Coordinates of C-alpha atoms and ligand atoms in Angstrom, one line a residue:
X1 CA -15.0 20.3 32.9
X2 CA -15.6 17.7 35.5
X3 CA -14.6 14.0 34.5
X4 CA -18.0 13.6 35.8
X5 CA -19.3 14.9 32.8
X6 CA -21.5 12.7 31.6
X7 CA -22.8 10.9 34.1
X8 CA -26.6 10.6 34.1
X9 CA -28.7 9.4 36.1
X10 CA -31.9 9.7 35.0
X11 CA -31.3 7.1 31.4
X12 CA -33.4 4.7 33.4
X13 CA -36.3 2.7 31.7
X14 CA -38.9 2.5 33.5
X15 CA -40.1 -0.9 35.0
X16 CA -41.3 -3.2 33.1
X17 CA -40.8 -1.3 29.2
X18 CA -37.0 -2.1 28.4
X19 CA -37.8 -3.0 24.6
X20 CA -35.6 -5.3 22.4
X21 CA -33.3 -4.4 19.0
X22 CA -29.8 -4.4 18.5
X23 CA -27.8 -1.7 16.5
X24 CA -24.3 -2.3 14.4
X25 CA -20.9 -0.6 14.0
X26 CA -17.9 -0.5 12.3
X27 CA -15.4 1.4 13.7
X28 CA -11.2 1.0 12.9
X29 CA -7.9 1.4 15.1
X30 CA -5.7 3.8 15.4
X31 CA -2.1 4.5 14.7
X32 CA -1.3 7.5 17.4
X33 CA 2.0 9.6 16.0
X34 CA 2.3 11.0 19.5
X35 CA 2.0 8.3 21.5
X36 CA -0.6 7.8 24.7
X37 CA 1.7 6.7 27.5
X38 CA 1.0 7.3 31.2
X39 CA -2.6 8.1 32.4
X40 CA -3.7 8.7 36.1
X41 CA -6.8 8.7 37.6
X42 CA -10.2 7.6 35.9
X43 CA -8.3 7.0 32.3
X44 CA -7.1 10.4 32.3
X45 CA -3.5 10.8 30.1
X46 CA -0.2 12.3 31.3
X47 CA 0.0 14.2 27.9
X48 CA -1.9 15.2 25.2
X49 CA -1.1 12.2 21.7
X50 CA -2.3 13.2 17.6
X51 CA -3.7 9.8 15.6
X52 CA -4.5 9.0 12.3
X53 CA -7.5 7.0 11.9
X54 CA -7.4 3.6 9.9
X55 CA -9.4 1.6 7.3
X56 CA -9.1 -2.4 7.3
X57 CA -8.1 -2.8 10.8
X58 CA -11.5 -3.4 12.0
X59 CA -13.7 -4.0 14.4
X60 CA -17.4 -4.9 13.4
X61 CA -19.1 -5.2 16.9
X62 CA -23.8 -5.3 16.7
X63 CA -24.8 -5.4 20.2
X64 CA -28.6 -6.9 20.9
X65 CA -30.5 -6.0 24.0
X66 CA -33.4 -6.6 25.3
X67 CA -35.4 -7.5 29.1
X68 CA -33.5 -8.9 32.4
X69 CA -34.9 -12.1 34.0
X70 CA -34.2 -10.1 37.9
X71 CA -33.5 -6.7 39.4
X72 CA -29.9 -6.7 39.8
X73 CA -27.9 -4.1 39.5
X74 CA -25.1 -6.2 37.4
X75 CA -24.0 -6.4 33.6
X76 CA -25.9 -8.9 32.1
X77 CA -23.6 -10.3 29.1
X78 CA -23.4 -12.8 26.6
X79 CA -19.5 -12.4 23.6
X80 CA -19.7 -14.1 20.6
X81 CA -15.7 -13.1 19.5
X82 CA -15.4 -13.6 15.5
X83 CA -18.7 -15.7 15.8
X84 CA -17.5 -18.0 19.3
X85 CA -18.6 -17.4 23.0
X86 CA -15.9 -16.3 24.3
X87 CA -15.6 -16.2 28.1
X88 CA -13.1 -14.7 28.7
X89 CA -13.1 -11.9 27.1
X90 CA -16.2 -11.9 28.1
X91 CA -15.5 -10.9 31.9
X92 CA -13.0 -8.7 31.5
X93 CA -15.6 -6.2 28.6
X94 CA -18.2 -7.0 32.1
X95 CA -15.2 -5.2 33.9
X96 CA -15.2 -2.1 31.3
X97 CA -17.7 -1.9 30.9
X98 CA -18.3 -1.0 35.5
X99 CA -16.7 2.2 34.7
X100 CA -19.5 3.0 32.4
X101 CA -22.8 3.0 34.6
X102 CA -23.2 5.6 35.9
X103 CA -23.1 7.0 32.5
X104 CA -25.9 4.7 31.3
X105 CA -27.7 2.9 34.1
X106 CA -29.7 1.4 31.8
X107 CA -26.9 -0.7 30.9
X108 CA -27.8 -3.1 34.5
X109 CA -32.1 -3.4 33.3
X110 CA -31.1 -5.0 30.0
X111 CA -29.8 -8.2 29.3
X112 CA -26.7 -7.6 26.6
X113 CA -25.4 -9.9 24.1
X114 CA -22.3 -8.8 21.9
X115 CA -21.0 -10.2 18.7
X116 CA -18.1 -8.6 17.7
X117 CA -15.7 -9.6 14.6
X118 CA -12.2 -8.3 13.9
X119 CA -10.5 -7.6 9.8
X120 CA -7.6 -8.9 10.9
X121 CA -6.2 -11.7 12.6
X122 CA -6.6 -11.9 15.8
X123 CA -3.0 -12.6 16.9
X124 CA -1.9 -10.2 14.4
X125 CA -0.3 -8.7 17.2
X126 CA -2.3 -5.4 16.2
X127 CA -3.7 -3.3 18.9
X128 CA -8.1 -4.7 18.7
X129 CA -9.2 -2.4 21.7
X130 CA -8.8 1.2 19.5
X131 CA -11.5 -0.5 17.3
X132 CA -13.3 -3.5 19.2
X133 CA -13.8 -0.4 22.1
X134 CA -14.9 2.8 20.5
X135 CA -17.1 -0.1 18.3
X136 CA -18.8 -0.4 21.8
X137 CA -18.9 3.5 22.5
X138 CA -20.9 4.3 19.2
X139 CA -23.3 1.1 20.1
X140 CA -24.3 2.3 23.2
X141 CA -24.1 5.7 22.3
X142 CA -27.3 4.5 19.5
X143 CA -29.0 2.2 22.5
X144 CA -29.0 5.5 24.8
X145 CA -30.4 7.2 22.0
X146 CA -32.8 4.6 20.2
X147 CA -33.9 4.2 25.3
X148 CA -34.1 8.3 24.8
X149 CA -33.7 10.4 22.1
X150 CA -31.0 12.4 24.1
X151 CA -28.0 12.5 21.1
X152 CA -29.9 13.3 17.8
X153 CA -27.1 15.2 17.3
X154 CA -24.1 14.2 15.7
X155 CA -21.1 16.1 17.4
X156 CA -22.9 16.0 20.9
X157 CA -23.6 12.3 19.8
X158 CA -19.0 11.8 18.8
X159 CA -17.7 14.1 22.2
X160 CA -20.2 11.5 24.3
X161 CA -19.2 7.7 22.3
X162 CA -15.9 8.5 22.5
X163 CA -15.5 10.4 26.7
X164 CA -17.5 6.1 27.1
X165 CA -14.8 5.1 24.6
X166 CA -11.9 6.1 26.7
X167 CA -13.2 5.0 30.0
X168 CA -13.4 1.7 28.0
X169 CA -9.6 2.3 26.8
X170 CA -7.7 5.4 26.0
X171 CA -6.5 5.1 22.0
X172 CA -10.5 4.1 21.5
X173 CA -11.1 8.1 22.5
X174 CA -9.4 8.6 19.5
X175 CA -11.3 5.9 17.2
X176 CA -14.4 7.8 16.6
X177 CA -13.2 10.9 14.3
X178 CA -12.1 10.7 10.3
X179 CA -8.7 10.5 9.2
X180 CA -6.8 12.4 12.2
X181 CA -7.7 13.2 16.0
X182 CA -6.4 14.5 19.2
X183 CA -6.6 13.4 23.3
X184 CA -5.8 16.2 25.8
X185 CA -5.5 19.4 26.9
X186 CA -2.9 21.5 23.6
X187 CA -2.2 24.6 23.8
X188 CA -3.9 26.7 21.0
X189 CA -7.0 24.4 20.2
X190 CA -9.9 25.6 22.6
X191 CA -12.4 22.6 22.0
X192 CA -9.3 20.1 23.1
X193 CA -9.2 18.0 26.1
X194 CA -9.0 14.9 28.3
X195 CA -11.7 13.8 28.9
X196 CA -12.0 13.0 24.9
X197 CA -10.8 13.3 21.0
X198 CA -11.7 16.2 19.2
X199 CA -11.4 15.6 14.8
X200 CA -8.6 17.3 13.2
X201 CA -9.7 16.6 9.6
X202 CA -10.3 20.1 8.6
X203 CA -6.5 20.3 10.2
X204 CA -3.7 18.0 8.6
X205 CA -3.1 18.6 4.5
X206 CA -4.4 16.3 2.3
X207 CA -1.3 14.5 1.6
X208 CA -2.6 12.4 4.8
X209 CA -5.3 12.0 4.3
X210 CA -4.7 9.5 1.9
X211 CA -1.3 8.3 3.3
X212 CA -0.8 4.5 3.8
X213 CA 0.0 2.4 6.6
X214 CA 1.6 -0.8 6.0
X215 CA 1.7 -3.0 8.8
X216 CA 4.1 -5.9 9.2
X217 CA 4.2 -8.7 11.2
X218 CA 6.9 -8.9 13.1
X219 CA 5.6 -11.2 15.9
X220 CA 1.6 -13.0 16.6
X221 CA 3.0 -13.2 20.1
X222 CA 0.3 -12.1 22.6
X223 CA 2.5 -9.1 24.4
X224 CA 4.5 -9.9 26.6
X225 CA 3.4 -6.5 29.0
X226 CA -0.2 -4.6 28.6
X227 CA -0.3 -1.5 27.7
X228 CA -2.3 0.0 31.4
X229 CA 0.5 -2.5 33.3
X230 CA 3.1 -0.6 30.3
X231 CA 0.8 3.0 31.5
X232 CA 1.5 2.3 35.1
X233 CA 5.1 1.2 34.4
X234 CA 5.3 5.3 33.5
X235 CA 3.7 5.7 37.4
X236 CA 7.5 6.0 39.2
X237 CA 9.4 6.5 35.7
X238 CA 12.3 8.1 36.1
X239 CA 12.0 10.3 32.7
X240 CA 8.9 10.8 33.5
X241 CA 8.1 14.7 33.6
X242 CA 10.2 15.2 30.8
X243 CA 8.5 13.2 28.5
X244 CA 5.2 14.5 29.3
X245 CA 7.0 17.5 28.8
X246 CA 9.2 15.9 25.9
X247 CA 5.4 14.8 24.1
X248 CA 3.5 17.7 24.6
X249 CA 6.8 20.0 22.6
X250 CA 6.6 17.6 19.3
X251 CA 2.9 17.3 19.7
X252 CA 2.5 21.3 18.8
X253 CA 5.9 20.6 16.0
X254 CA 3.8 18.1 14.7
X255 CA 0.9 19.4 14.3
X256 CA 2.2 22.5 12.1
X257 CA 4.0 20.0 10.6
X258 CA 0.4 18.1 9.7
X259 CA -1.4 21.4 8.7
X260 CA 1.6 22.4 6.8
X261 CA 2.1 19.0 3.9
X262 CA 5.7 18.3 5.6
X263 CA 6.1 15.2 5.3
X264 CA 9.5 14.7 6.4
X265 CA 9.2 16.6 9.3
X266 CA 6.3 14.2 10.5
X267 CA 7.7 11.4 9.6
X268 CA 11.4 12.3 11.4
X269 CA 8.6 12.7 14.6
X270 CA 6.5 10.1 14.2
X271 CA 9.8 8.2 14.2
X272 CA 11.7 9.8 17.5
X273 CA 8.0 8.9 19.2
X274 CA 8.5 5.2 18.7
X275 CA 11.6 4.6 19.1
X276 CA 11.0 7.4 23.1
X277 CA 8.4 4.9 23.6
X278 CA 10.5 1.7 23.6
X279 CA 13.2 3.3 25.6
X280 CA 10.8 4.4 28.3
X281 CA 9.7 0.5 28.5
X282 CA 13.5 -0.1 28.3
X283 CA 14.1 2.0 30.9
X284 CA 10.9 1.5 33.6
X285 CA 11.7 -1.5 36.4
X286 CA 10.4 -4.0 35.3
X287 CA 12.7 -3.1 31.7
X288 CA 11.0 -5.1 28.7
X289 CA 12.9 -5.0 25.2
X290 CA 9.6 -5.6 23.0
X291 CA 11.2 -5.0 19.6
X292 CA 12.5 -8.6 18.8
X293 CA 15.2 -8.7 15.6
X294 CA 14.0 -9.0 12.8
X295 CA 11.3 -5.0 15.1
X296 CA 15.4 -3.8 14.5
X297 CA 16.0 -5.7 10.3
X298 CA 13.5 -3.2 9.6
X299 CA 13.6 -0.4 10.4
X300 CA 17.4 -0.5 9.3
X301 CA 16.4 -1.1 5.9
X302 CA 13.6 1.3 5.5
X303 CA 15.6 4.1 6.8
X304 CA 19.0 2.9 4.5
X305 CA 15.1 3.1 1.4
X306 CA 14.7 6.9 2.1
X307 CA 18.7 7.5 2.2
X308 CA 18.4 5.9 -1.2
X309 CA 15.6 7.0 -3.4
X310 CA 14.5 9.6 -1.1
X311 CA 11.1 8.7 -1.2
X312 CA 9.6 9.9 1.9
X313 CA 8.9 6.1 4.4
X314 CA 8.9 5.8 8.2
X315 CA 8.4 4.1 10.3
X316 CA 6.1 4.3 14.1
X317 CA 5.8 1.6 15.6
X318 CA 3.2 1.0 19.5
X319 CA 3.5 -1.7 22.4
X320 CA 5.1 -4.2 20.5
X321 CA 7.4 -5.2 17.9
X322 CA 5.5 -4.8 14.7
X323 CA 5.9 -2.1 12.1
X324 CA 4.5 0.4 10.5
X325 CA 5.2 1.7 7.8
X326 CA 4.5 5.4 6.6
X327 CA 4.5 6.7 3.0
X328 CA 2.5 9.5 0.6
X329 CA 0.0 7.7 -1.8
X330 CA 2.7 8.7 -4.4
X331 CA 4.2 6.8 -3.9
X332 CA 2.1 4.0 -3.6
X333 CA 3.2 1.7 -5.9
X334 CA 7.4 2.2 -5.2
X335 CA 6.9 1.6 -2.1
X336 CA 5.1 -1.8 -2.2
X337 CA 7.0 -3.3 -4.4
X338 CA 10.0 -2.4 -1.7
X339 CA 7.8 -4.0 1.0
X340 CA 7.8 -7.3 -0.8
X341 CA 10.7 -8.0 -2.0
X342 CA 13.0 -6.1 1.2
X343 CA 10.3 -6.3 3.7
X344 CA 8.3 -9.1 3.8
X345 CA 11.2 -12.2 3.9
X346 CA 10.9 -10.9 8.1
X347 CA 7.3 -11.4 7.9
X348 CA 6.8 -13.3 10.5
X349 CA 4.8 -16.5 8.1
X350 CA 6.2 -13.4 4.9
X351 CA 2.6 -11.1 6.9
X352 CA 1.5 -7.7 6.2
X353 CA -0.9 -5.4 6.2
X354 CA -1.7 -3.6 3.5
X355 CA -3.8 0.3 5.3
X356 CA -4.1 3.4 4.8
X357 CA -5.8 5.9 6.6
X358 CA -10.1 5.6 6.5
X359 CA -12.5 8.4 7.1
X360 CA -13.5 6.8 11.0
X361 CA -16.8 4.3 11.9
X362 CA -20.1 3.7 10.1
X363 CA -22.9 1.6 11.0
X364 CA -24.3 -1.0 9.6
Ligands
DP6_401 C1 1.6 2.3 23.2 O1 -5.5 2.9 24.6 O2 -4.6 0.8 24.4 O3 -0.8 2.4 21.3 O4 -6.1 2.8 28.2 O5 -5.1 1.1 29.3 O6 -6.3 0.6 27.3 P1 -5.6 1.9 27.9 O7 -4.1 1.7 26.9 P2 -3.6 1.6 25.4 O8 -3.1 2.0 25.1 C2 -2.5 2.6 23.2 C3 -0.6 2.8 24.2 C4 0.2 3.1 22.4 C5 0.2 4.4 22.5 C6 -1.4 5.2 21.4 O9 -1.8 4.7 21.2 O10 -0.5 6.3 22.2

């Protein structure tokens, strides 16, 4: 399949006919169980990844459009973040949206206003690119459909949104689907692709559809390495090839366990993946240690708790110090007690976010 799959020069507005309107989407963040780490070309992943879609950590984005004064080919956009104009994010967004001009050539014919709001504190150290960039991709597909009536088929709509989200931020392509999503070509999964994610809801056991994910905030500081710079570190990484092989093997194993409902098997794999991601960063040049002392304290406590109680609570990490604690719904009460008494004292300002697997984006 070509990487220019959705380029469409016909999506242009006849001069003088730019309408006005607005659309709002709410789109969640997601947690990768098998991590995407390493990319090439136009946001192509070096290995497939699979994630659970979250519920409480989301972006709500309104896109407003109207006629533009000039006829130049720049993107005219104003961005409001949590109700305040944010020129820094505005420039970054325009840069990212440049990658979408061949898919949505009408974008440089209009004036755009993006009003975006995150349900979680910006400083909470949660990657907001998955939720915000998936929300933007959904808004743009809605805009296309409104202007040209080209995306009335839901499957096609979601696929194109996922494709656009990937170009904006890789992990965002997985947020388009509820429960779980797979991104990357995978043997034995016919529809899988490096170009977009596909829904996995029907391929995971019910126990995972109500899984909890408590996000324990160890540090609210900005990440010292952006994920784009992080992916770059895999370029000349001594373990790169072995890592991509390992990710594929682990994906195969975890898909089996997700389908049959083997919580402990899934839990073992996600902990290995989290630690592998950090091991890769420690081994790269320059090297990064993104865990904090409290991250290790929490990991030890979680493992000890599991040993003592037999309750299947497992941790994951993204490219930062915060812990994601995953556990099944029927243990919510006990695990919440454990979080509050044992884990929260190690969180910065006692902050944690109680989240769970959700049903995916909604148009408002
Ligand atoms: C560690 O999707 O943020 O969260 O494509 O450069 O925007 P870009 O990177 P991004 O990388 C996410 C990395 C990760 C693992 C994952 O979500 O799979």
